[in-house]
Short mmCIF file of C-alpha atoms in Angstrom, two decimals:
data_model
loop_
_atom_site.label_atom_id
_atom_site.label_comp_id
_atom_site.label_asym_id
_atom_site.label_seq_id
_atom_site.Cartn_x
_atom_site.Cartn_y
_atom_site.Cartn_z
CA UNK C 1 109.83 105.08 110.19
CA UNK C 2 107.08 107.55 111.56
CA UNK C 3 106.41 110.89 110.44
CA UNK C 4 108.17 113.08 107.12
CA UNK C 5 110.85 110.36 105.56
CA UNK C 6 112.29 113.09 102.88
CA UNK C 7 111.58 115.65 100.94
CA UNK C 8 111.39 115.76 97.10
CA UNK C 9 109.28 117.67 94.83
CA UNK C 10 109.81 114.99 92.02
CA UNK C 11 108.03 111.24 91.71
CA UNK C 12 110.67 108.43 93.30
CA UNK C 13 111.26 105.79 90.85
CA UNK C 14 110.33 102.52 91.94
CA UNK C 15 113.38 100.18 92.81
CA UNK C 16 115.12 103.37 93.91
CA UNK C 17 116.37 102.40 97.43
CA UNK C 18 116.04 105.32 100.24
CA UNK C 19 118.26 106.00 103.02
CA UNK C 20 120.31 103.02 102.40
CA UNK C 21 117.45 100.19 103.55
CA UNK C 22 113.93 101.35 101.99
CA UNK C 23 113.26 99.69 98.42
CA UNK C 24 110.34 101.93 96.56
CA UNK C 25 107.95 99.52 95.14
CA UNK C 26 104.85 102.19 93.87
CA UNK C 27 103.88 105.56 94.98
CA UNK C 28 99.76 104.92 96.47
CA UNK C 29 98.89 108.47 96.90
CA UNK C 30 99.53 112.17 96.19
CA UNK C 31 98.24 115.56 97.84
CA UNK C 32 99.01 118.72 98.46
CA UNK C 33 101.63 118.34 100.74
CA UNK C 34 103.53 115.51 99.50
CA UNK C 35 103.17 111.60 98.48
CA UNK C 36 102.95 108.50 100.03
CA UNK C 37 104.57 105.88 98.72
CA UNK C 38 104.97 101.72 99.24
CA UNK C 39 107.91 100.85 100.46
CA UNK C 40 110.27 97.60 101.48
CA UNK C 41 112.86 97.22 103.90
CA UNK C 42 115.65 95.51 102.24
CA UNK C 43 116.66 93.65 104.94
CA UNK C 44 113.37 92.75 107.29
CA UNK C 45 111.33 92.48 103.77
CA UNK C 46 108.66 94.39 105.81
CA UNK C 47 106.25 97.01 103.81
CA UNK C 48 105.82 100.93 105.44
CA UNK C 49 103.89 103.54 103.98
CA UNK C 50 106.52 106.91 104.49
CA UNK C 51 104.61 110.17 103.30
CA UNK C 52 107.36 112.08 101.47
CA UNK C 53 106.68 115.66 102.16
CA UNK C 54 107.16 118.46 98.95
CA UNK C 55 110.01 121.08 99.52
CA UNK C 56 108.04 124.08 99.98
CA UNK C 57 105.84 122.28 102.79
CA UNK C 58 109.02 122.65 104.97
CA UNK C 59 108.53 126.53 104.86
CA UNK C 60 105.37 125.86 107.12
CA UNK C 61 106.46 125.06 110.44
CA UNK C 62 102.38 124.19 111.43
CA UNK C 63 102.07 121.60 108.38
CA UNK C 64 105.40 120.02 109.37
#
């Protein structure tokens, strides 16, 4: 999972599962362009950190 996983401009709820194999566990940081969040595969149990990149951040083709 490397670069922008989604898009949201709300917080993901941890236990919410992403794409169908990503478990959230905790959101670790927040900026101005989006959040990064702690995340499990369901299957491999391994950990990622996806950044998940706000909405209007797509409108900038250079911060994308």
């Amino acid at each position: 999972m490397y670069g922008p996983a989604a898009v949201s401009d709300a917080p993901l709820k941890p236990g919410r599962i992403v794409a169908g194999r990503y478990r959230i566990e905790q959101q670790i940081g927040e900026g101005g362009m989006g959040s990064v969040y702690l995340v499990r595969h369901v299957r491999t149990d391994e950990m990622l950190a996806p950044r998940v990149l706000h909405a209007d951040v797509l409108k900038d083709a250079t911060a994308v």
